[in-house]
Amino acid sequence: MKNNIFLNRTVLIATKHQKETVIAPILENEMGVHCFTSDFFDTDSLGTFSGEILRKDNALNTLRTKCELGFNNTNCDLVIASEGSFGAHPTLFFASANEELVMLKDFKNDIEIIAREISLDTNFNGKIVFSEDELLEFATLSHFPAHGIILKSTEINPLIIEKGIVSNKILLEKYRELHKTFSSVFVETDMRAQFNPTRMKVIEKATLALLKKIKNCCTRCETPGFDIINTISGLPCRSCGSPTRSTLSHIYQCKKCEFKEEKIFPRGLQFEEPTYCDYCNP
């Protein structure tokens, strides 16, 4: 980085789910920082995947609050955190997706840099089961025991929740205990990062995307995080020259001095193929 305002600074990774295992090596190797975690605050207080505490705000605001909690409880002025969401893909509605937001918040310099990664590579799932055979079938499809499983007495407002199950023996023991009282049991994938290697890989990708944004500095004041705020369509068709819906340029803006710059041909293409032209291929 040309202007590394983060060099030799300490970074708090605001997590209790071992996300530092993928985040810390990237930041330390590429930014020259020193990472640590803290038990002084509980990120689960903002919401849990298993449903004991519902997330009261959207993912972005929750992520921002997570960074602020870290700062307020440790006095570390450089904080990174991630927040995951699971559900239908924003465009492929039939498929489950994992969306990860990662934020670096520099309270000393009043800088906030955010990256987003959406992946179809997720085992996110849940099901009501009535037998051990159904349970084991679900476990196999969920990549168990490499990925953890959660058992609940009921899907909604469960009286009993068993989390972090990563062995067949414990899975069957907990299921049998629940099945003595309840006719069915709700089983779901444990989406906490330390119990879900697939999700951990998405967090890693999001962190790499964040690093790329951090390294992109303002061309005027050299503040890190010179980021895209708008996309302009209109890349001309190679055949007829008419503007297409494809991206012509990106508009970047500095988070500090608010300087804006347009960068054309971000895909390295000066023309779009006629296949994607509304005139050549209506």
Short mmCIF file of N, CA, C and O in Angstrom, two decimals, residues 156-269:
data_model
loop_
_atom_site.label_atom_id
_atom_site.label_comp_id
_atom_site.label_asym_id
_atom_site.label_seq_id
_atom_site.Cartn_x
_atom_site.Cartn_y
_atom_site.Cartn_z
N ILE A 156 -39.94 -23.51 15.91
CA ILE A 156 -40.27 -22.20 16.45
C ILE A 156 -40.37 -22.26 17.96
O ILE A 156 -40.98 -23.17 18.52
N ASN A 157 -39.75 -21.29 18.64
CA ASN A 157 -39.76 -21.21 20.10
C ASN A 157 -39.44 -22.55 20.78
O ASN A 157 -40.21 -23.06 21.59
N PRO A 158 -38.31 -23.14 20.48
CA PRO A 158 -37.97 -24.44 21.07
C PRO A 158 -37.69 -24.33 22.57
O PRO A 158 -37.11 -23.35 23.03
N LEU A 159 -38.08 -25.37 23.29
CA LEU A 159 -37.77 -25.44 24.72
C LEU A 159 -36.34 -25.92 24.94
O LEU A 159 -35.71 -25.58 25.94
N ILE A 160 -35.84 -26.73 24.01
CA ILE A 160 -34.50 -27.30 24.12
C ILE A 160 -33.75 -27.10 22.81
O ILE A 160 -34.29 -27.35 21.73
N ILE A 161 -32.50 -26.65 22.91
CA ILE A 161 -31.62 -26.50 21.75
C ILE A 161 -30.28 -27.15 22.06
O ILE A 161 -29.67 -26.86 23.09
N GLU A 162 -29.85 -28.03 21.18
CA GLU A 162 -28.54 -28.68 21.33
C GLU A 162 -27.67 -28.24 20.15
O GLU A 162 -27.95 -28.58 19.00
N LYS A 163 -26.62 -27.46 20.45
CA LYS A 163 -25.80 -26.88 19.38
C LYS A 163 -24.40 -27.50 19.33
O LYS A 163 -23.97 -28.17 20.25
N GLY A 164 -23.73 -27.27 18.20
CA GLY A 164 -22.33 -27.66 18.07
C GLY A 164 -22.10 -29.16 18.08
O GLY A 164 -21.05 -29.63 18.53
N ILE A 165 -23.03 -29.93 17.53
CA ILE A 165 -22.89 -31.38 17.50
C ILE A 165 -22.01 -31.77 16.31
O ILE A 165 -22.32 -31.44 15.17
N VAL A 166 -20.92 -32.50 16.59
CA VAL A 166 -19.98 -32.85 15.52
C VAL A 166 -19.54 -34.32 15.59
O VAL A 166 -18.50 -34.69 15.06
N SER A 167 -20.37 -35.16 16.21
CA SER A 167 -20.06 -36.60 16.22
C SER A 167 -21.36 -37.39 16.13
O SER A 167 -22.40 -36.97 16.66
N ASN A 168 -21.30 -38.53 15.46
CA ASN A 168 -22.48 -39.39 15.31
C ASN A 168 -23.01 -39.83 16.67
O ASN A 168 -24.23 -39.90 16.88
N LYS A 169 -22.11 -40.16 17.58
CA LYS A 169 -22.52 -40.63 18.90
C LYS A 169 -23.36 -39.58 19.62
O LYS A 169 -24.45 -39.87 20.12
N ILE A 170 -22.86 -38.34 19.67
CA ILE A 170 -23.59 -37.26 20.35
C ILE A 170 -24.87 -36.93 19.61
O ILE A 170 -25.92 -36.66 20.22
N LEU A 171 -24.83 -36.96 18.28
CA LEU A 171 -26.03 -36.67 17.48
C LEU A 171 -27.16 -37.62 17.84
O LEU A 171 -28.29 -37.19 18.09
N LEU A 172 -26.86 -38.91 17.86
CA LEU A 172 -27.90 -39.91 18.16
C LEU A 172 -28.33 -39.84 19.62
O LEU A 172 -29.52 -39.99 19.94
N GLU A 173 -27.40 -39.59 20.52
CA GLU A 173 -27.75 -39.47 21.94
C GLU A 173 -28.71 -38.31 22.17
O GLU A 173 -29.73 -38.47 22.85
N LYS A 174 -28.40 -37.15 21.61
CA LYS A 174 -29.24 -35.97 21.81
C LYS A 174 -30.59 -36.14 21.12
O LYS A 174 -31.63 -35.71 21.64
N TYR A 175 -30.58 -36.78 19.95
CA TYR A 175 -31.84 -37.02 19.25
C TYR A 175 -32.75 -37.93 20.08
O TYR A 175 -33.95 -37.66 20.24
N ARG A 176 -32.20 -39.01 20.61
CA ARG A 176 -32.99 -39.95 21.39
C ARG A 176 -33.55 -39.31 22.66
O ARG A 176 -34.69 -39.59 23.05
N GLU A 177 -32.75 -38.45 23.27
CA GLU A 177 -33.24 -37.74 24.46
C GLU A 177 -34.44 -36.86 24.11
O GLU A 177 -35.44 -36.84 24.84
N LEU A 178 -34.33 -36.13 23.01
CA LEU A 178 -35.44 -35.27 22.59
C LEU A 178 -36.66 -36.07 22.15
O LEU A 178 -37.81 -35.72 22.44
N HIS A 179 -36.39 -37.19 21.45
CA HIS A 179 -37.48 -37.99 20.89
C HIS A 179 -38.30 -38.68 21.98
O HIS A 179 -39.44 -39.10 21.72
N LYS A 180 -37.77 -38.80 23.17
CA LYS A 180 -38.53 -39.38 24.28
C LYS A 180 -39.71 -38.49 24.67
O LYS A 180 -40.73 -38.97 25.12
N THR A 181 -39.52 -37.19 24.47
CA THR A 181 -40.54 -36.22 24.87
C THR A 181 -41.33 -35.66 23.69
O THR A 181 -42.53 -35.38 23.80
N PHE A 182 -40.65 -35.54 22.55
CA PHE A 182 -41.28 -34.90 21.39
C PHE A 182 -41.42 -35.90 20.24
O PHE A 182 -40.51 -36.68 19.97
N SER A 183 -42.56 -35.85 19.58
CA SER A 183 -42.82 -36.81 18.50
C SER A 183 -41.93 -36.57 17.29
O SER A 183 -41.63 -37.48 16.52
N SER A 184 -41.50 -35.33 17.12
CA SER A 184 -40.59 -34.99 16.03
C SER A 184 -39.52 -34.06 16.57
O SER A 184 -39.67 -33.45 17.64
N VAL A 185 -38.43 -33.94 15.83
CA VAL A 185 -37.31 -33.08 16.21
C VAL A 185 -36.93 -32.24 15.00
O VAL A 185 -36.96 -32.73 13.87
N PHE A 186 -36.58 -30.99 15.24
CA PHE A 186 -36.12 -30.14 14.14
C PHE A 186 -34.61 -30.16 14.10
O PHE A 186 -33.94 -29.88 15.10
N VAL A 187 -34.06 -30.51 12.95
CA VAL A 187 -32.61 -30.55 12.76
C VAL A 187 -32.21 -29.47 11.76
O VAL A 187 -32.91 -29.26 10.76
N GLU A 188 -31.11 -28.78 12.03
CA GLU A 188 -30.64 -27.75 11.12
C GLU A 188 -29.13 -27.69 11.13
O GLU A 188 -28.47 -28.15 12.07
N THR A 189 -28.58 -27.14 10.07
CA THR A 189 -27.13 -26.97 9.98
C THR A 189 -26.69 -25.88 10.96
O THR A 189 -27.38 -24.87 11.13
N ASP A 190 -25.56 -26.10 11.60
CA ASP A 190 -24.99 -25.10 12.51
C ASP A 190 -24.19 -24.12 11.66
O ASP A 190 -23.13 -24.46 11.13
N MET A 191 -24.71 -22.89 11.53
CA MET A 191 -24.10 -21.92 10.63
C MET A 191 -23.06 -21.03 11.31
O MET A 191 -22.51 -20.13 10.68
N ARG A 192 -22.77 -21.27 12.59
CA ARG A 192 -21.68 -20.54 13.23
C ARG A 192 -20.36 -20.92 12.55
O ARG A 192 -20.13 -22.08 12.23
N ALA A 193 -19.50 -19.93 12.36
CA ALA A 193 -18.33 -20.11 11.50
C ALA A 193 -17.43 -21.27 11.93
O ALA A 193 -16.93 -22.02 11.09
N GLN A 194 -17.23 -21.43 13.25
CA GLN A 194 -16.30 -22.47 13.70
C GLN A 194 -16.85 -23.88 13.50
O GLN A 194 -16.11 -24.86 13.56
N PHE A 195 -18.16 -23.98 13.23
CA PHE A 195 -18.78 -25.29 12.97
C PHE A 195 -19.16 -25.46 11.50
O PHE A 195 -19.84 -26.42 11.15
N ASN A 196 -18.72 -24.53 10.65
CA ASN A 196 -19.13 -24.56 9.26
C ASN A 196 -17.99 -24.14 8.34
O ASN A 196 -17.88 -22.97 7.96
N PRO A 197 -17.12 -25.08 7.97
CA PRO A 197 -15.97 -24.76 7.11
C PRO A 197 -16.36 -24.11 5.78
O PRO A 197 -15.62 -23.28 5.26
N THR A 198 -17.52 -24.49 5.24
CA THR A 198 -17.96 -23.89 3.98
C THR A 198 -18.21 -22.40 4.15
O THR A 198 -17.80 -21.58 3.32
N ARG A 199 -18.86 -22.02 5.23
CA ARG A 199 -19.09 -20.60 5.50
C ARG A 199 -17.76 -19.89 5.77
O ARG A 199 -17.57 -18.75 5.33
N MET A 200 -16.85 -20.55 6.46
CA MET A 200 -15.57 -19.93 6.77
C MET A 200 -14.83 -19.55 5.48
O MET A 200 -14.16 -18.51 5.42
N LYS A 201 -14.97 -20.35 4.44
CA LYS A 201 -14.33 -20.04 3.16
C LYS A 201 -14.94 -18.79 2.53
O LYS A 201 -14.24 -18.00 1.88
N VAL A 202 -16.26 -18.59 2.71
CA VAL A 202 -16.91 -17.40 2.17
C VAL A 202 -16.44 -16.17 2.93
O VAL A 202 -16.22 -15.09 2.33
N ILE A 203 -16.26 -16.30 4.25
CA ILE A 203 -15.73 -15.19 5.05
C ILE A 203 -14.33 -14.84 4.58
O ILE A 203 -13.96 -13.66 4.49
N GLU A 204 -13.55 -15.84 4.26
CA GLU A 204 -12.19 -15.61 3.76
C GLU A 204 -12.23 -14.84 2.43
O GLU A 204 -11.47 -13.88 2.23
N LYS A 205 -13.13 -15.23 1.53
CA LYS A 205 -13.26 -14.54 0.25
C LYS A 205 -13.70 -13.08 0.45
O LYS A 205 -13.22 -12.17 -0.23
N ALA A 206 -14.62 -12.88 1.39
CA ALA A 206 -15.09 -11.52 1.68
C ALA A 206 -13.96 -10.67 2.25
O ALA A 206 -13.84 -9.47 1.93
N THR A 207 -13.09 -11.27 3.07
CA THR A 207 -11.96 -10.55 3.63
C THR A 207 -10.96 -10.17 2.54
O THR A 207 -10.40 -9.06 2.55
N LEU A 208 -10.75 -11.06 1.57
CA LEU A 208 -9.87 -10.74 0.44
C LEU A 208 -10.45 -9.60 -0.40
O LEU A 208 -9.71 -8.74 -0.89
N ALA A 209 -11.78 -9.61 -0.55
CA ALA A 209 -12.44 -8.51 -1.28
C ALA A 209 -12.28 -7.20 -0.52
O ALA A 209 -12.07 -6.13 -1.12
N LEU A 210 -12.36 -7.27 0.81
CA LEU A 210 -12.16 -6.09 1.64
C LEU A 210 -10.74 -5.57 1.50
O LEU A 210 -10.51 -4.36 1.36
N LEU A 211 -9.77 -6.48 1.51
CA LEU A 211 -8.37 -6.09 1.37
C LEU A 211 -8.14 -5.35 0.05
O LEU A 211 -7.40 -4.35 0.00
N LYS A 212 -8.77 -5.83 -1.01
CA LYS A 212 -8.64 -5.18 -2.32
C LYS A 212 -9.15 -3.74 -2.25
O LYS A 212 -8.54 -2.82 -2.81
N LYS A 213 -10.25 -3.53 -1.54
CA LYS A 213 -10.80 -2.18 -1.40
C LYS A 213 -9.88 -1.32 -0.53
O LYS A 213 -9.68 -0.12 -0.81
N ILE A 214 -9.34 -1.92 0.54
CA ILE A 214 -8.43 -1.17 1.41
C ILE A 214 -7.22 -0.67 0.64
O ILE A 214 -6.77 0.47 0.81
N LYS A 215 -6.70 -1.49 -0.25
CA LYS A 215 -5.50 -1.14 -1.01
C LYS A 215 -5.77 -0.12 -2.12
O LYS A 215 -4.83 0.46 -2.67
N ASN A 216 -7.05 0.08 -2.44
CA ASN A 216 -7.39 1.06 -3.47
C ASN A 216 -7.53 2.43 -2.81
O ASN A 216 -8.53 2.71 -2.15
N CYS A 217 -6.52 3.28 -2.97
CA CYS A 217 -6.48 4.56 -2.27
C CYS A 217 -6.96 5.71 -3.17
O CYS A 217 -6.83 5.65 -4.40
N CYS A 218 -7.49 6.72 -2.55
CA CYS A 218 -7.96 7.92 -3.25
C CYS A 218 -6.81 8.52 -4.05
O CYS A 218 -5.69 8.69 -3.54
N THR A 219 -7.07 8.87 -5.30
CA THR A 219 -6.02 9.42 -6.16
C THR A 219 -5.69 10.87 -5.80
O THR A 219 -4.71 11.42 -6.30
N ARG A 220 -6.49 11.48 -4.93
CA ARG A 220 -6.21 12.85 -4.50
C ARG A 220 -5.54 12.89 -3.13
O ARG A 220 -4.47 13.47 -2.96
N CYS A 221 -6.16 12.24 -2.10
CA CYS A 221 -5.63 12.36 -0.73
C CYS A 221 -5.00 11.06 -0.21
O CYS A 221 -4.50 11.03 0.91
N GLU A 222 -5.06 10.00 -1.02
CA GLU A 222 -4.45 8.70 -0.70
C GLU A 222 -5.10 7.97 0.48
O GLU A 222 -4.51 7.06 1.05
N THR A 223 -6.32 8.34 0.84
CA THR A 223 -7.04 7.62 1.89
C THR A 223 -7.47 6.25 1.37
O THR A 223 -8.02 6.15 0.27
N PRO A 224 -7.23 5.18 2.13
CA PRO A 224 -7.66 3.84 1.69
C PRO A 224 -9.18 3.74 1.54
O PRO A 224 -9.93 4.48 2.17
N GLY A 225 -9.61 2.80 0.70
CA GLY A 225 -11.04 2.54 0.56
C GLY A 225 -11.72 3.36 -0.52
O GLY A 225 -12.92 3.64 -0.44
N PHE A 226 -10.97 3.77 -1.54
CA PHE A 226 -11.54 4.49 -2.69
C PHE A 226 -12.46 3.50 -3.40
O PHE A 226 -12.00 2.58 -4.08
N ASP A 227 -13.76 3.71 -3.28
CA ASP A 227 -14.70 2.64 -3.62
C ASP A 227 -15.74 3.09 -4.65
O ASP A 227 -16.02 4.28 -4.81
N ILE A 228 -16.34 2.10 -5.30
CA ILE A 228 -17.37 2.35 -6.31
C ILE A 228 -18.66 2.79 -5.64
O ILE A 228 -19.15 2.12 -4.71
N ILE A 229 -19.23 3.90 -6.09
CA ILE A 229 -20.52 4.35 -5.58
C ILE A 229 -21.61 4.28 -6.64
O ILE A 229 -22.80 4.37 -6.32
N ASN A 230 -21.21 4.12 -7.91
CA ASN A 230 -22.21 4.06 -8.98
C ASN A 230 -21.62 3.35 -10.20
O ASN A 230 -20.42 3.38 -10.43
N THR A 231 -22.51 2.69 -10.94
CA THR A 231 -22.12 1.99 -12.16
C THR A 231 -22.88 2.60 -13.33
O THR A 231 -24.11 2.74 -13.28
N ILE A 232 -22.16 2.96 -14.39
CA ILE A 232 -22.77 3.58 -15.57
C ILE A 232 -22.81 2.55 -16.70
O ILE A 232 -21.78 1.97 -17.06
N SER A 233 -23.98 2.31 -17.23
CA SER A 233 -24.12 1.38 -18.36
C SER A 233 -23.92 2.14 -19.67
O SER A 233 -23.83 3.37 -19.69
N GLY A 234 -23.88 1.40 -20.78
CA GLY A 234 -23.76 2.04 -22.08
C GLY A 234 -22.56 1.62 -22.90
O GLY A 234 -22.19 2.31 -23.86
N LEU A 235 -21.91 0.52 -22.55
CA LEU A 235 -20.79 0.02 -23.35
C LEU A 235 -21.27 -0.20 -24.79
O LEU A 235 -22.26 -0.89 -25.01
N PRO A 236 -20.62 0.40 -25.79
CA PRO A 236 -21.13 0.34 -27.16
C PRO A 236 -21.02 -1.06 -27.77
O PRO A 236 -20.10 -1.81 -27.49
N CYS A 237 -22.00 -1.36 -28.59
CA CYS A 237 -22.02 -2.65 -29.31
C CYS A 237 -20.91 -2.68 -30.36
O CYS A 237 -20.69 -1.70 -31.07
N ARG A 238 -20.23 -3.79 -30.45
CA ARG A 238 -19.13 -3.94 -31.40
C ARG A 238 -19.63 -3.85 -32.85
O ARG A 238 -18.91 -3.40 -33.73
N SER A 239 -20.89 -4.24 -33.07
CA SER A 239 -21.42 -4.29 -34.43
C SER A 239 -22.04 -2.96 -34.87
O SER A 239 -21.66 -2.39 -35.88
N CYS A 240 -23.01 -2.46 -34.08
CA CYS A 240 -23.74 -1.27 -34.52
C CYS A 240 -23.35 0.00 -33.77
O CYS A 240 -23.74 1.10 -34.16
N GLY A 241 -22.60 -0.14 -32.68
CA GLY A 241 -22.15 1.03 -31.94
C GLY A 241 -23.16 1.60 -30.97
O GLY A 241 -22.87 2.58 -30.27
N SER A 242 -24.36 1.00 -30.91
CA SER A 242 -25.38 1.49 -29.98
C SER A 242 -25.00 1.16 -28.53
O SER A 242 -24.34 0.15 -28.28
N PRO A 243 -25.42 2.01 -27.58
CA PRO A 243 -25.12 1.72 -26.17
C PRO A 243 -25.89 0.48 -25.71
O PRO A 243 -27.07 0.32 -26.01
N THR A 244 -25.22 -0.40 -24.99
CA THR A 244 -25.85 -1.61 -24.44
C THR A 244 -26.06 -1.42 -22.93
O THR A 244 -25.70 -0.38 -22.36
N ARG A 245 -26.65 -2.43 -22.32
CA ARG A 245 -26.86 -2.37 -20.87
C ARG A 245 -25.60 -2.73 -20.09
O ARG A 245 -25.57 -2.62 -18.87
N SER A 246 -24.57 -3.15 -20.76
CA SER A 246 -23.33 -3.54 -20.10
C SER A 246 -22.60 -2.33 -19.54
O SER A 246 -22.77 -1.20 -20.01
N THR A 247 -21.75 -2.58 -18.54
CA THR A 247 -21.08 -1.50 -17.82
C THR A 247 -20.05 -0.77 -18.69
O THR A 247 -19.17 -1.38 -19.27
N LEU A 248 -20.20 0.55 -18.75
CA LEU A 248 -19.25 1.41 -19.45
C LEU A 248 -18.19 1.94 -18.49
O LEU A 248 -17.01 2.00 -18.82
N SER A 249 -18.64 2.31 -17.27
CA SER A 249 -17.69 2.90 -16.32
C SER A 249 -18.17 2.73 -14.88
O SER A 249 -19.35 2.43 -14.63
N HIS A 250 -17.25 2.91 -13.96
CA HIS A 250 -17.54 2.94 -12.52
C HIS A 250 -17.20 4.33 -11.99
O HIS A 250 -16.20 4.94 -12.40
N ILE A 251 -18.02 4.82 -11.07
CA ILE A 251 -17.75 6.08 -10.40
C ILE A 251 -17.23 5.76 -9.00
O ILE A 251 -17.89 5.07 -8.22
N TYR A 252 -16.04 6.24 -8.70
CA TYR A 252 -15.42 6.04 -7.39
C TYR A 252 -15.52 7.31 -6.56
O TYR A 252 -15.50 8.43 -7.12
N GLN A 253 -15.61 7.13 -5.23
CA GLN A 253 -15.62 8.30 -4.35
C GLN A 253 -14.80 8.03 -3.11
O GLN A 253 -14.83 6.92 -2.55
N CYS A 254 -14.05 9.03 -2.68
CA CYS A 254 -13.25 8.92 -1.47
C CYS A 254 -14.14 9.08 -0.23
O CYS A 254 -15.03 9.93 -0.20
N LYS A 255 -13.88 8.27 0.78
CA LYS A 255 -14.66 8.34 2.01
C LYS A 255 -14.24 9.50 2.90
O LYS A 255 -14.95 9.84 3.85
N LYS A 256 -13.10 10.10 2.57
CA LYS A 256 -12.58 11.18 3.42
C LYS A 256 -12.79 12.56 2.78
O LYS A 256 -13.46 13.41 3.34
N CYS A 257 -12.22 12.76 1.59
CA CYS A 257 -12.31 14.08 0.96
C CYS A 257 -13.46 14.19 -0.04
O CYS A 257 -13.68 15.26 -0.62
N GLU A 258 -14.15 13.06 -0.31
CA GLU A 258 -15.32 13.00 -1.20
C GLU A 258 -14.97 13.26 -2.67
O GLU A 258 -15.86 13.52 -3.49
N PHE A 259 -13.70 13.21 -3.01
CA PHE A 259 -13.29 13.33 -4.41
C PHE A 259 -13.88 12.18 -5.23
O PHE A 259 -13.91 11.03 -4.78
N LYS A 260 -14.39 12.50 -6.43
CA LYS A 260 -14.99 11.48 -7.30
C LYS A 260 -14.15 11.34 -8.58
O LYS A 260 -13.57 12.30 -9.06
N GLU A 261 -14.14 10.10 -9.10
CA GLU A 261 -13.41 9.83 -10.33
C GLU A 261 -14.13 8.75 -11.12
O GLU A 261 -14.58 7.75 -10.54
N GLU A 262 -14.24 8.96 -12.43
CA GLU A 262 -14.85 7.96 -13.30
C GLU A 262 -13.76 7.13 -13.96
O GLU A 262 -12.80 7.68 -14.51
N LYS A 263 -13.91 5.82 -13.89
CA LYS A 263 -12.95 4.92 -14.55
C LYS A 263 -13.72 4.11 -15.58
O LYS A 263 -14.61 3.33 -15.24
N ILE A 264 -13.39 4.34 -16.86
CA ILE A 264 -14.12 3.66 -17.94
C ILE A 264 -13.52 2.30 -18.24
O ILE A 264 -12.37 2.00 -17.90
N PHE A 265 -14.32 1.49 -18.88
CA PHE A 265 -13.95 0.13 -19.31
C PHE A 265 -13.39 -0.72 -18.16
O PHE A 265 -12.28 -1.26 -18.25
N PRO A 266 -14.14 -0.85 -17.05
CA PRO A 266 -13.62 -1.59 -15.89
C PRO A 266 -13.41 -3.08 -16.16
O PRO A 266 -12.63 -3.73 -15.45
N ARG A 267 -14.07 -3.63 -17.18
CA ARG A 267 -13.89 -5.04 -17.51
C ARG A 267 -12.77 -5.23 -18.53
O ARG A 267 -12.50 -6.36 -18.95
N GLY A 268 -12.15 -4.13 -18.95
CA GLY A 268 -11.09 -4.21 -19.95
C GLY A 268 -11.62 -4.34 -21.36
O GLY A 268 -10.85 -4.59 -22.30
N LEU A 269 -12.92 -4.16 -21.55
CA LEU A 269 -13.54 -4.26 -22.87
C LEU A 269 -14.04 -2.89 -23.32
O LEU A 269 -14.70 -2.19 -22.55
#
